[in-house]
Amino acid sequence: MLLAAPSLPRTLIFPAHCPSHLIISHCFLLSSTSPLSNSNTPAISILPTSARAKLSSLLQPFVLCEDWIIASALGRRRRELIPGDMAALWLARASSQLARRSARSLARHGEPSPPWFLASVPQLPPVLGSPAALAAAVERSPSGRGFCSVRGFAGESGAAAAAAVEEPENGFAAGGDQAIDFPGGKVSFVAEMNFLPDSQKERINCYRVLDDDGRTISGSKFQEVSKEVALKMYSEMVTLQIMDTIFYEAQRQGRISFYLTSNGEEAINIASAAALSIDDIVLPQYREPGVLLWRGFTLQEFANQCFGNKLDYGKGRQMPIHYGSNRLNYFTVSSPIATQLPHAVGAAYSLKMDKKDACAITYFGDGGTNENVQGDFHAALNFAAVMETPVIFFCRNNGWAISTPTTEQFRSDGVVVRGQAYGIRGIRVDGNDALAVYSAVHAAREMAITEGRPILVEALTYRVGHHSTSDDSTKYRPIDEIEHWRTARDPISRYRKWVQGNDWWSDAEESELRSRVRKELLQAIQVAERMPKPPVAELFTDVYDQIPSNLREQERLLRDTIMKHPAHYPTDVPV
Amino acid sequence: MAAAASSALHGVGAVASAKPRSAAPAVARRSVRVAAAAKGGAGPARGRLVARNAVAAKADEATAAAGSKSGGHELLLFEALREALIEEMNLDPTVCVMGEDVGHYGGSYKVTKGLAEMFGDLRVLDTPIAENSFTGMGVGAAMKGLRPVVEGMNMGFLLLAYNQISNNCGMLHYTSGGQFKIPIVIRGPGGVGRQLGAEHSQRLESYFQSIPGLQMVACSTPYNAKGLMKAAIRSENPVVLFEHVLLYNLKEKIPDEEYICCLEEAEMVRPGEHVTILTYSRMRYHVMQAAKTLVNKGYDPEVIDIRSLKPFDLHTIGNSIKKTHRVLIVEECMRTGGIGASLRSAIIDNFWDYLDAPIMCLSSQDVPTPYASTLEDATVVQPAQIVAAVEQICQ
């Protein structure tokens, strides 16, 4: 009656968000007013069809016959009973407004309109009610579209007129007071002014699988590991721990200039690496040598980099612990904090272009989440979400950024809550639980690759060691706190209890492993120490792909100076 | 002193006369390009030949198409950049573009117009407004094997990307021991425009010139814009390509066949005898305008567009100085720490004995660029100043 659809006469439409109580109330009205309650009841046409099922059950009591009429309330919250004689006219106006709005919104969103709707738009709708009213309405309807214009009705009630504001053409439903069509989707309105709370009542839960005694928590779900992988994980964690101890001692003895340990974060290092494939690109901060260890970097290679000798892949150009290996897909460590986050997005973008079955993973600390010009963390997560790149953002929330505790770093509930702000899925995991970390990264990788989306993983842990050899953390934190985390919350002993609980490991094997690794490391250090340093020529190579003339000139000048004053230059550096 | 200077010169000359890092080795290394170059008939080599013929000609002739076998086609500078991008993206699937509004909008200066339709919006990527981050993204992608072309909507915005450009772009090839390379091109319009205000009139070549590991070039004509863009994309090093806001609509006829310009070469715009005028980018046109006046007054200036801002083409510059013995540098940078300052220092280091007069350098004052057009014009070197400077040098 209001919009003539060629195949379905007397079809009404209404938007999907229209509250059902209003539909019901008006349907009741309809059924009691005479013009519409006779035969030839029109069929339902509801957008979208998913609402139809819901409504059909709600409207069951009002069914007059198989099909029923549904009228729209135009989203009006005020429930007014419209006088019976006005009902038809009111309905005509109501549904014409809706029809126009839906047509506009359909056209804008590019969805194909249902055929009945398109066909009915330009036609002159037959209107029940007085022919005079119809004539008046048609005359006054703008652009002769055949809709019943809001203004075209004579004698409408004041309230109805006030409510029926002509909609602006820009698509913002000014007259619609339930929701607004805004870029990004519909947003419902609310009359009370409520500020979102600064934090949830409860902190986000932390995923954990092993309890403090190394027993799997009953009912916990985790990714199973084979005995082989489990044992490899354990022995690499031990190796990392011993490597940290011995290199730290070497720095204290003055044999290397600098070192940075991963004490307390061995589970994060090894378990996350174990869940990745060798094709996944790793962009570390600097506290993740365990990932490189897992992938096959030898103790000798680590030592060579720390001593900066001629076998160092970095050719002696970087401080210790700035490892890098393109062969093992581990991007060279760059000191500035969080610069690797946008790199990760770029690397993942490259993987996406090549459609590779791999992801990028980047590690950073709690301090790194706040770092940098424009916030590399902020923009990298935003980019990754917008561009739908497969990156895992792994935050090692270890409580301290040098001497800044997390309470001074941010006021949010850690880092995981920030993921939602960017539209990124996140999980909080117990970073000292190797199995939990393994499972979380395994799942994150699956999601990142199959769904082409970034994932945020926040691992709660503790930086047991000092920030680096240039730091003494007892100056800013209590020693018993450090001791507690070093002993009671040690990830390696927790995991060992689990492995031993499975009868996969024994104390004898433990001591054998530790002494073997220690011996190997000391040997590697000795070899690395004695190895010559890179020659002076390597000062000028790799600045560009080929040495340009100005650098060649500078090299020549340097050589001349060394030749003239050999006493001022070290004898063990080949010229 | 003379011996040392001449040996220094000899050293420089000898090395510089050896083939500089031109695109030819790059061509040999990438089989894709060898095939393409062969298809174009030894493109790069001929490109350089064409350049040599072209630069030797006087400025008011059709320089670029002088050596062109076929007719050549006329286009504007931004279209030349676009043509270069399209050719390189067709040749090499790893070349991609990223920046603000480069995709569907076609770029603020229309350099990337139509590219998103041609290559898809993954290869021509619209990024959110975070220069440090999308430059970082370009670095990461380059380390992984792509060849990104990162566009700064205005060069001044790339100051926000300084951390990524200096600490990562310039350094990671070196600090990784050569394991990761960064064949990225960072480009965008800079320089003093028409009343764009101080923040949009930055001359970033001053700030970037110190970063080790970067190469910098400045284009000034449609011919060298296309050639330099192609060479920059093919280079294995990170290259910053400086375009100028006011030069995008310059029209010129360029060859139909493929060519590239050498990244480290300067361009001889007008040979002469009396004075060497070194300039680049927009100032080239002010210099050429002054040259007309100077010719009428009986002077014969030699004008060189240095094009390569890092490293300087001391070979071409040196040969010119040996001929004329007088140098005038005309730049748009500020007085302190600009390209002119470094160029002056390099010339003194290498060609002191050949100079008959102190090197003069005309540059902008050490003030932020004002908005008012009269004041803005006063901060940019004008042809009248150039004429006066030449007259002073040649006394």
PDB file of C-alpha atoms in Angstrom, chain A residues 417-507:
ATOM      1  CA  VAL A 417      44.421  -3.888  26.642  1.00  0.00           C
ATOM      2  CA  ARG A 418      45.946  -1.598  24.065  1.00  0.00           C
ATOM      3  CA  GLY A 419      45.444  -4.138  21.340  1.00  0.00           C
ATOM      4  CA  GLN A 420      41.736  -3.539  21.317  1.00  0.00           C
ATOM      5  CA  ALA A 421      42.304   0.162  20.762  1.00  0.00           C
ATOM      6  CA  TYR A 422      43.852  -0.736  17.410  1.00  0.00           C
ATOM      7  CA  GLY A 423      41.464  -3.504  16.543  1.00  0.00           C
ATOM      8  CA  ILE A 424      44.034  -6.192  17.299  1.00  0.00           C
ATOM      9  CA  ARG A 425      43.395  -9.462  19.096  1.00  0.00           C
ATOM     10  CA  GLY A 426      45.515  -9.908  22.165  1.00  0.00           C
ATOM     11  CA  ILE A 427      46.333 -12.373  24.886  1.00  0.00           C
ATOM     12  CA  ARG A 428      48.061 -12.099  28.204  1.00  0.00           C
ATOM     13  CA  VAL A 429      50.201 -15.067  29.037  1.00  0.00           C
ATOM     14  CA  ASP A 430      52.401 -16.136  31.922  1.00  0.00           C
ATOM     15  CA  GLY A 431      55.841 -15.470  30.463  1.00  0.00           C
ATOM     16  CA  ASN A 432      57.532 -17.817  32.876  1.00  0.00           C
ATOM     17  CA  ASP A 433      55.418 -20.753  31.768  1.00  0.00           C
ATOM     18  CA  ALA A 434      57.104 -22.308  28.779  1.00  0.00           C
ATOM     19  CA  LEU A 435      54.115 -24.347  27.695  1.00  0.00           C
ATOM     20  CA  ALA A 436      51.759 -21.389  27.891  1.00  0.00           C
ATOM     21  CA  VAL A 437      54.095 -19.233  25.828  1.00  0.00           C
ATOM     22  CA  TYR A 438      54.535 -22.023  23.307  1.00  0.00           C
ATOM     23  CA  SER A 439      50.781 -22.519  22.954  1.00  0.00           C
ATOM     24  CA  ALA A 440      50.010 -18.827  22.722  1.00  0.00           C
ATOM     25  CA  VAL A 441      52.598 -18.150  20.034  1.00  0.00           C
ATOM     26  CA  HIS A 442      51.564 -21.259  18.147  1.00  0.00           C
ATOM     27  CA  ALA A 443      47.962 -20.096  18.093  1.00  0.00           C
ATOM     28  CA  ALA A 444      48.915 -16.514  17.343  1.00  0.00           C
ATOM     29  CA  ARG A 445      50.977 -17.626  14.383  1.00  0.00           C
ATOM     30  CA  GLU A 446      48.080 -19.666  13.002  1.00  0.00           C
ATOM     31  CA  MET A 447      45.746 -16.715  13.273  1.00  0.00           C
ATOM     32  CA  ALA A 448      48.225 -14.254  11.858  1.00  0.00           C
ATOM     33  CA  ILE A 449      48.916 -16.343   8.782  1.00  0.00           C
ATOM     34  CA  THR A 450      45.521 -17.821   7.990  1.00  0.00           C
ATOM     35  CA  GLU A 451      43.551 -14.701   8.771  1.00  0.00           C
ATOM     36  CA  GLY A 452      46.178 -12.189   7.701  1.00  0.00           C
ATOM     37  CA  ARG A 453      45.952 -10.121  10.852  1.00  0.00           C
ATOM     38  CA  PRO A 454      48.298  -8.905  13.584  1.00  0.00           C
ATOM     39  CA  ILE A 455      48.170 -10.409  17.065  1.00  0.00           C
ATOM     40  CA  LEU A 456      49.389  -8.893  20.324  1.00  0.00           C
ATOM     41  CA  VAL A 457      50.874 -11.186  22.954  1.00  0.00           C
ATOM     42  CA  GLU A 458      51.756  -9.770  26.352  1.00  0.00           C
ATOM     43  CA  ALA A 459      53.960 -12.066  28.387  1.00  0.00           C
ATOM     44  CA  LEU A 460      54.171 -11.219  32.072  1.00  0.00           C
ATOM     45  CA  THR A 461      57.597 -11.906  33.435  1.00  0.00           C
ATOM     46  CA  TYR A 462      60.393 -10.353  35.421  1.00  0.00           C
ATOM     47  CA  ARG A 463      63.791  -9.025  34.471  1.00  0.00           C
ATOM     48  CA  VAL A 464      65.835 -10.901  37.029  1.00  0.00           C
ATOM     49  CA  GLY A 465      69.152  -9.516  35.877  1.00  0.00           C
ATOM     50  CA  HIS A 466      70.237  -5.915  35.670  1.00  0.00           C
ATOM     51  CA  HIS A 467      69.276  -4.004  32.565  1.00  0.00           C
ATOM     52  CA  SER A 468      72.808  -4.586  31.290  1.00  0.00           C
ATOM     53  CA  THR A 469      76.361  -4.635  32.522  1.00  0.00           C
ATOM     54  CA  SER A 470      76.136  -0.859  32.784  1.00  0.00           C
ATOM     55  CA  ASP A 471      73.420  -1.056  35.370  1.00  0.00           C
ATOM     56  CA  ASP A 472      73.089  -2.045  39.017  1.00  0.00           C
ATOM     57  CA  SER A 473      69.419  -2.672  39.601  1.00  0.00           C
ATOM     58  CA  THR A 474      69.776  -3.045  43.363  1.00  0.00           C
ATOM     59  CA  LYS A 475      69.896   0.736  43.359  1.00  0.00           C
ATOM     60  CA  TYR A 476      66.253   1.050  42.428  1.00  0.00           C
ATOM     61  CA  ARG A 477      64.560  -2.161  43.448  1.00  0.00           C
ATOM     62  CA  PRO A 478      64.617  -4.338  46.546  1.00  0.00           C
ATOM     63  CA  ILE A 479      66.948  -7.284  46.559  1.00  0.00           C
ATOM     64  CA  ASP A 480      64.380  -9.640  48.010  1.00  0.00           C
ATOM     65  CA  GLU A 481      62.073  -8.916  45.083  1.00  0.00           C
ATOM     66  CA  ILE A 482      64.826  -9.910  42.688  1.00  0.00           C
ATOM     67  CA  GLU A 483      65.626 -13.021  44.721  1.00  0.00           C
ATOM     68  CA  HIS A 484      62.001 -14.077  44.852  1.00  0.00           C
ATOM     69  CA  TRP A 485      61.658 -13.995  41.091  1.00  0.00           C
ATOM     70  CA  ARG A 486      65.033 -15.576  40.574  1.00  0.00           C
ATOM     71  CA  THR A 487      64.241 -18.580  42.706  1.00  0.00           C
ATOM     72  CA  ALA A 488      60.556 -19.142  43.365  1.00  0.00           C
ATOM     73  CA  ARG A 489      59.388 -17.993  39.918  1.00  0.00           C
ATOM     74  CA  ASP A 490      62.257 -19.286  37.841  1.00  0.00           C
ATOM     75  CA  PRO A 491      60.882 -20.470  34.500  1.00  0.00           C
ATOM     76  CA  ILE A 492      63.585 -23.039  33.955  1.00  0.00           C
ATOM     77  CA  SER A 493      63.087 -24.899  37.220  1.00  0.00           C
ATOM     78  CA  ARG A 494      59.323 -24.814  36.734  1.00  0.00           C
ATOM     79  CA  TYR A 495      59.649 -26.330  33.309  1.00  0.00           C
ATOM     80  CA  ARG A 496      62.215 -28.821  34.513  1.00  0.00           C
ATOM     81  CA  LYS A 497      59.758 -30.104  37.076  1.00  0.00           C
ATOM     82  CA  TRP A 498      57.284 -30.742  34.303  1.00  0.00           C
ATOM     83  CA  VAL A 499      59.817 -32.463  32.074  1.00  0.00           C
ATOM     84  CA  GLN A 500      61.072 -34.579  34.931  1.00  0.00           C
ATOM     85  CA  GLY A 501      57.513 -35.293  35.916  1.00  0.00           C
ATOM     86  CA  ASN A 502      57.064 -36.887  32.520  1.00  0.00           C
ATOM     87  CA  ASP A 503      60.141 -39.023  33.147  1.00  0.00           C
ATOM     88  CA  TRP A 504      61.867 -37.363  30.241  1.00  0.00           C
ATOM     89  CA  TRP A 505      64.758 -35.936  32.195  1.00  0.00           C
ATOM     90  CA  SER A 506      66.959 -36.898  35.067  1.00  0.00           C
ATOM     91  CA  ASP A 507      69.369 -35.182  37.419  1.00  0.00           C
TER      92      ASP A 507
END
